[in-house]
Coordinates of C-alpha atoms in Angstrom, one line a residue:
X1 CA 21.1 1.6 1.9
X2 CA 18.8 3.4 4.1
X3 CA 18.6 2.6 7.5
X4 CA 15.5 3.6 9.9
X5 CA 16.6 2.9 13.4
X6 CA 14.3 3.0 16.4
X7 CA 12.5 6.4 15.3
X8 CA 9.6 7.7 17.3
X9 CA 7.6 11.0 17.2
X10 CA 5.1 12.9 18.3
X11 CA 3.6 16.2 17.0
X12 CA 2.5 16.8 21.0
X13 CA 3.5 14.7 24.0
X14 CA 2.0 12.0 22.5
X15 CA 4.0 9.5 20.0
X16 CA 2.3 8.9 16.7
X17 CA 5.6 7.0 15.6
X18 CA 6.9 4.6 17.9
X19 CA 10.4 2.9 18.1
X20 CA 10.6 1.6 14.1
X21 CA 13.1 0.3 12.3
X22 CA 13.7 -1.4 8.9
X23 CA 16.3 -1.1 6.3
X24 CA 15.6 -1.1 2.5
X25 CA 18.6 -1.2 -0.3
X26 CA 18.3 0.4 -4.1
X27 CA 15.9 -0.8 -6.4
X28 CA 13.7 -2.2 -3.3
X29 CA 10.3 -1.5 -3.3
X30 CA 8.7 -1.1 0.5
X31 CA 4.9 -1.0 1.0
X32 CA 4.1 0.5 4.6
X33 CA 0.0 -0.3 5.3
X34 CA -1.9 0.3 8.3
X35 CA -5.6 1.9 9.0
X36 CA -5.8 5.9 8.8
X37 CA -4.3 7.8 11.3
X38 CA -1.5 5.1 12.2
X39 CA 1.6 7.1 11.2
X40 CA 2.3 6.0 7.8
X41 CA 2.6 9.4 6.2
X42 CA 4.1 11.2 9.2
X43 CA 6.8 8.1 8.6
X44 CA 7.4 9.4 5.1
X45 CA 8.3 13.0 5.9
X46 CA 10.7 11.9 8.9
X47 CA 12.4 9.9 6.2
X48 CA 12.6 13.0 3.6
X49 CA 13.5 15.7 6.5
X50 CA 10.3 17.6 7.0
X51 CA 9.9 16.7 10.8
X52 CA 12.6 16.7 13.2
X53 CA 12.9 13.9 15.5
X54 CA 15.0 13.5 19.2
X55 CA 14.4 9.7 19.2
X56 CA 15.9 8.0 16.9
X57 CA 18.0 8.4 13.7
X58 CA 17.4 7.7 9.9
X59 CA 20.7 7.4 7.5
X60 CA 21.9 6.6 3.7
X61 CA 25.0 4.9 2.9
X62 CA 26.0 5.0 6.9
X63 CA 25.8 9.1 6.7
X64 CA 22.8 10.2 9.4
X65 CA 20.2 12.8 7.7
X66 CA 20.0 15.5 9.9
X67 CA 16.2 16.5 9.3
X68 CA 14.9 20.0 9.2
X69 CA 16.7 21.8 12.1
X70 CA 20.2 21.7 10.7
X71 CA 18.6 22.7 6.8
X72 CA 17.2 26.3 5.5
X73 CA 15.5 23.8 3.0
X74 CA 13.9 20.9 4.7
X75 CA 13.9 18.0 2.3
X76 CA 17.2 15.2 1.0
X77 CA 18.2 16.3 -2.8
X78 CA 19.3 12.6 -3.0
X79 CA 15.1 12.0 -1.9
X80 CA 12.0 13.0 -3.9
X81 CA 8.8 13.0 -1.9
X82 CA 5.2 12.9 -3.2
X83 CA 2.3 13.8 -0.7
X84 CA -1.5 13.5 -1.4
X85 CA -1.8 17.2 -2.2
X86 CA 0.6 17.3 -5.2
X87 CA 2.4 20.0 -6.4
X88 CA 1.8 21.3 -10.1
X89 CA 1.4 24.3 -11.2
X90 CA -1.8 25.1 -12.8
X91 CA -1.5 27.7 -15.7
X92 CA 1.0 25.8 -17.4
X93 CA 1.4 22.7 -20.0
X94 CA 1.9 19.1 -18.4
X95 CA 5.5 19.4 -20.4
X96 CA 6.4 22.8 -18.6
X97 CA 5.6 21.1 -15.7
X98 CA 7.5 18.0 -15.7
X99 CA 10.7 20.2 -17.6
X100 CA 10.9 22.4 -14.5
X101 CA 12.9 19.4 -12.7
X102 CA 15.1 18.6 -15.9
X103 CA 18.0 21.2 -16.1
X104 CA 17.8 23.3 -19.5
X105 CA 21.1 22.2 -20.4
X106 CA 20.5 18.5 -20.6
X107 CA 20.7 18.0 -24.8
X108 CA 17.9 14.6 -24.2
X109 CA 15.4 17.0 -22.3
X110 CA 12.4 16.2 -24.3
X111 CA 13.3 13.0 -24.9
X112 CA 13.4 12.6 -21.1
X113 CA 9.8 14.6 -20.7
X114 CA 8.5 12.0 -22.9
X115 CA 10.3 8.8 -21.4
X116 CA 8.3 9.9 -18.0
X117 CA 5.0 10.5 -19.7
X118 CA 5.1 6.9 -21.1
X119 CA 5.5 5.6 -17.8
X120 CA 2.6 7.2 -16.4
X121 CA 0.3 7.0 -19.5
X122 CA 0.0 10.7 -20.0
X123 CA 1.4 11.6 -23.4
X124 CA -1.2 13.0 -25.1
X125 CA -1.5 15.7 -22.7
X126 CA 2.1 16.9 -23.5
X127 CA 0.6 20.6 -24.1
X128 CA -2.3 20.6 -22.4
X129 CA -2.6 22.8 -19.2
X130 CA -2.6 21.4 -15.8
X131 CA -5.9 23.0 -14.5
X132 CA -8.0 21.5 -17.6
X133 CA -6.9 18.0 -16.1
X134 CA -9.0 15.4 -14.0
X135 CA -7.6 14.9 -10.8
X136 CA -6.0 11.4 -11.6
X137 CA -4.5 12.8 -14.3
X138 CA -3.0 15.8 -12.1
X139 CA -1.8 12.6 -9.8
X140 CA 0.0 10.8 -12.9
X141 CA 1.9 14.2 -13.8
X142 CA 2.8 15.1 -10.0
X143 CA 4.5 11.1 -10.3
X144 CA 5.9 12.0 -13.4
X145 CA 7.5 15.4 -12.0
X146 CA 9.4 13.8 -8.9
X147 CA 10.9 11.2 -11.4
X148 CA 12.4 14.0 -13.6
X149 CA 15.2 14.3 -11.0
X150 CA 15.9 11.4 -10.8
X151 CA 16.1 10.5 -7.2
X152 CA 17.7 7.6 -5.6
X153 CA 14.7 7.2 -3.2
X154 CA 11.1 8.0 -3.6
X155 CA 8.4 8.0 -1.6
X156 CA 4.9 8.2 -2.5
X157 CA 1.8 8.6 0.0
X158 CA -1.1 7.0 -1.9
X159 CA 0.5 8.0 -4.8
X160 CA -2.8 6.4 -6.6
X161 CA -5.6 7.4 -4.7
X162 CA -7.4 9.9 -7.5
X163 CA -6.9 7.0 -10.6
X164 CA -9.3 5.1 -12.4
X165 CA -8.9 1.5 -11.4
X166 CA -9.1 0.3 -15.2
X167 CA -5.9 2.8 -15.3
X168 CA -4.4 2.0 -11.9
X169 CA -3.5 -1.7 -13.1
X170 CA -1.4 -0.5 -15.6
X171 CA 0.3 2.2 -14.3
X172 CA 1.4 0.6 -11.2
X173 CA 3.3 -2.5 -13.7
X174 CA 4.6 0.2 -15.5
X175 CA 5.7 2.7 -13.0
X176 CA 7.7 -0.2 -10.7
X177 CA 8.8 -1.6 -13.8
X178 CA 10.8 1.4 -14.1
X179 CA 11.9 2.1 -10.7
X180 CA 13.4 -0.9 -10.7
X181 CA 15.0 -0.5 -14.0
X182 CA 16.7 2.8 -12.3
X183 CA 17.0 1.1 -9.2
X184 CA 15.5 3.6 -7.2
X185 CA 14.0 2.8 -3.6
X186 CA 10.5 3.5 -3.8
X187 CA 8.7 3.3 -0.5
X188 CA 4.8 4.1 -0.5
X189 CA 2.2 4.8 2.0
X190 CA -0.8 2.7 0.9
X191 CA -4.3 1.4 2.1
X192 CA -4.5 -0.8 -1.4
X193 CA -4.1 -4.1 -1.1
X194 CA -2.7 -4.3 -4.6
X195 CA -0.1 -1.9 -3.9
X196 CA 1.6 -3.8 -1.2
X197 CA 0.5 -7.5 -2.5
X198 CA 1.6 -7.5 -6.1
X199 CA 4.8 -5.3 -6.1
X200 CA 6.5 -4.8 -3.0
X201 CA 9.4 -6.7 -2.0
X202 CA 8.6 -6.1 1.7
X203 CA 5.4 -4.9 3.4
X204 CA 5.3 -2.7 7.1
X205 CA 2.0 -3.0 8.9
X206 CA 1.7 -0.2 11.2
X207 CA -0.9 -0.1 14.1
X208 CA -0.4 3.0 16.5
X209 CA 2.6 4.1 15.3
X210 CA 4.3 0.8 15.2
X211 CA 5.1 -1.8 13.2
X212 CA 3.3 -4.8 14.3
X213 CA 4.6 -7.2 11.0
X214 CA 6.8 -7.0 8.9
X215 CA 7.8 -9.6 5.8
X216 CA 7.7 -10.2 1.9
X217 CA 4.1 -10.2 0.6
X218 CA 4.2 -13.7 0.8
X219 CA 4.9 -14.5 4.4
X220 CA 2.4 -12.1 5.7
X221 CA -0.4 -13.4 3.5
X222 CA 0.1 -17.0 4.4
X223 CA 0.6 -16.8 8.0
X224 CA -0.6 -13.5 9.4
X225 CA 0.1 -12.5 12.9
X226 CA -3.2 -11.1 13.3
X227 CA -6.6 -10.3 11.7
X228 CA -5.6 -7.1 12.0
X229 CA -2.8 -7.9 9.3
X230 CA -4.6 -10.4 7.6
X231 CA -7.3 -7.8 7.1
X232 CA -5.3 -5.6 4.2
X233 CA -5.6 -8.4 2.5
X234 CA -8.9 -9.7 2.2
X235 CA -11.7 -10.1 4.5
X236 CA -10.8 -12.4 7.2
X237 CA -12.4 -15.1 9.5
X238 CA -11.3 -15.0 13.2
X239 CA -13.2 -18.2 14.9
X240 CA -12.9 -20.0 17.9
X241 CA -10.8 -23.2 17.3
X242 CA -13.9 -25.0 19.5
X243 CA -16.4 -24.0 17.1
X244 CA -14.8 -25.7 14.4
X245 CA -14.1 -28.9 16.2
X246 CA -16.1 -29.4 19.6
X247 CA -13.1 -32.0 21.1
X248 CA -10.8 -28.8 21.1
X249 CA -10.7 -27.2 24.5
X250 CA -7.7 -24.8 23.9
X251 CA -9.1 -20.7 24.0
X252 CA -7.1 -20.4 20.7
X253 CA -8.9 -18.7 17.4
X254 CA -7.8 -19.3 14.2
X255 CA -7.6 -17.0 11.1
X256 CA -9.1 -17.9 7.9
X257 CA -9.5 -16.5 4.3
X258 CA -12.8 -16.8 2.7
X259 CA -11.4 -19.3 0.4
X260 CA -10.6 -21.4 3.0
X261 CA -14.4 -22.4 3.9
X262 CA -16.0 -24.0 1.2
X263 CA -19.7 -25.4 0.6
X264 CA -19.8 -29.2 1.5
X265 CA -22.8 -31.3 -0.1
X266 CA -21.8 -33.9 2.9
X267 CA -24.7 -33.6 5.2
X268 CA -23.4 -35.4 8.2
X269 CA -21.1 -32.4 8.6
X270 CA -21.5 -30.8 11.9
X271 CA -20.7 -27.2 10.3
X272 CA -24.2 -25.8 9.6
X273 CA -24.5 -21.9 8.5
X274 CA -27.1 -19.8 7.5
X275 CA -26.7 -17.5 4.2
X276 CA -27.3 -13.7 4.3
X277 CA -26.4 -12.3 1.3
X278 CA -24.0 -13.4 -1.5
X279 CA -21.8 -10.9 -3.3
X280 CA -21.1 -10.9 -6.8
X281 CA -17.0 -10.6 -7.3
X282 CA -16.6 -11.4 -10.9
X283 CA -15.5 -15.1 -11.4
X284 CA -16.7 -16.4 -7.7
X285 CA -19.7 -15.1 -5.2
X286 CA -18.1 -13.7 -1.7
X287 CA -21.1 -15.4 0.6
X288 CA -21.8 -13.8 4.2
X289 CA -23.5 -16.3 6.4
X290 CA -24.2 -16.7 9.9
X291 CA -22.1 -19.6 12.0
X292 CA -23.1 -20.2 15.4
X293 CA -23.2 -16.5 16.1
X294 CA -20.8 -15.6 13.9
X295 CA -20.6 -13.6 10.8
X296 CA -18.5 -15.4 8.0
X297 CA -17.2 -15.2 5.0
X298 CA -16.3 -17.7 2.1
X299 CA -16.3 -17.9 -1.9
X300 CA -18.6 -19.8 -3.7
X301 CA -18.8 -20.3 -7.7
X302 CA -22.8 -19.6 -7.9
X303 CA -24.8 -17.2 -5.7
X304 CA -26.5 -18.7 -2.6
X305 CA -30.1 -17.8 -1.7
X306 CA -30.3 -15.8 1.4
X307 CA -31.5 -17.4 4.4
X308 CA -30.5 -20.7 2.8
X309 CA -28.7 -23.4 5.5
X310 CA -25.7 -25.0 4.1
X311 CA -23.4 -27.1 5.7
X312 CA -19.3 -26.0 5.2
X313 CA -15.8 -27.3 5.6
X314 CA -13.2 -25.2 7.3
X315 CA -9.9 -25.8 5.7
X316 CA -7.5 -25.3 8.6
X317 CA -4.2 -27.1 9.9

């Protein structure tokens, strides 16, 4: 298990990482989100060893990781950790590349080389050279790399940032898929939503250098603490409870996903908005309108005319 407990940091006088904790077991899976500049990726390389830190402790199975000051290497060999500026090396093959972290004298080398080129989509590139590749692909061979060792925790820092999105989909199912079938911690750094939503087992939101939620993907979806954290996942409505129903007197706001505000064809409603544009999302229009002052969103199944009036119902409890 590894065990973060109260850690803070800072590069100057000033903490970027303040007083976090969570724990995580083998085989979990932990997205940690927050806006740029919040601390995620100075979280990750406390957790590997590259920063050393008087506040605070981080520890596997009970033992306490000592960090950089007590190593001539910083870095856990039980740890693999992947930062935004990958390490490959240019002037040779994608298969040199990923057999550098494979001992020679394992007799299922290749066998291995090809397992981790299937799970990132990259076989037939086996003997192509790293500089003739695009820099998703680089990205899919870096991922590839660290899993050759086979580490009992990873951690990736938008591990995929340079892919295609008609690739990302199925890389992501297929590279969790397999961390969990080796039951390897995986904790990644994100700012997609689709990271964190659809395949971790818990999400950290960090504002500041702390973690201001903290749940399954589930429980901070369906009843975020704050737009802030309702925000990673979709846009978000943050209205005064009075300007939904006039008999409330309470200063209290409530938080509301666009497909919680629906068109009404029920005139006598009291909820009048104006359209200002209407955005085409595939199966459903995301509609901005204007709502007694306010800017709103919510989905609609046809596009609305800007400038249009339309009354709404606001699905709240």
């Amino acid at each position: 298990m590894l065990k973060v407990d109260k850690v803070s940091f800072g590069y100057t006088l000033n903490e970027v990482i303040k007083n976090i904790s969570f724990k995580a077991n083998k085989g979990d899976y932990i997205a940690i989100v927050g806006e740029s500049g919040c601390g995620k990726s100075t979280l990750l390389e406390i957790i590997y060893g590259l920063l050393h830190i008087d506040k605070g402790a981080v520890y596997w199975n009970e033992n306490k990781l000592l960090g950089p000051n007590f190593y001539l290497i910083p870095g856990e060999e039980f740890m693999k950790y992947l930062p935004q500026d990958f390490d490959l090396m240019p002037y040779i093959t994608v298969e040199e590349n990923v057999g550098k972290n494979i001992s020679s004298l394992d007799p299922n080398k290749q066998n291995r080389i090809l397992e981790l080129l299937k799970v990132v989509d990259m076989t037939d590139f086996l003997k192509t050279k790293v500089k003739n590749l695009s820099g998703g692909q680089k990205q899919r061979i870096a991922i590839a790399k660290v899993l050759a060792k086979e580490p009992e925790v990873l951690l990736l820092d938008e591990p995929f940032s340079h892919i295609d999105n008609f690739r990302k989909n199925k890389l992501r199912r297929s590279l969790f898929k397999y961390l969990k079938s080796k039951n390897i911690l995986c904790i990644v750094a994100t700012h997609d939503t689709t990271d964190a939503l659809s395949f971790a087992d818990e999400i950290l939101v960090i504002r500041n250098g702390k973690v201001v939620a903290q749940g399954t993907p589930e429980q901070l979806y369906n009843q975020p603490k704050s737009a802030y954290v309702a925000s990673f996942f979709n846009e978000i409505n943050e209205l005064p409870l009075k300007l939904i129903d006039s008999k409330k007197t309470l200063n209290k706001t409530v938080l509301l996903y666009p497909n919680e505000i629906t068109l009404t064809s029920n005139s006598n409603s009291k909820l009048k908005a104006k359209v200002v544009n209407s955005y085409f999302k595939g199966n459903f229009y995301l509609i901005e309108a204007e709502f007694k002052d306010k800017t709103i969103f919510f989905e609609h199944s046809t596009k609305v005319n800007s400038n249009q009036e339309v009354f709404i119902k606001i699905n709240c409890n």
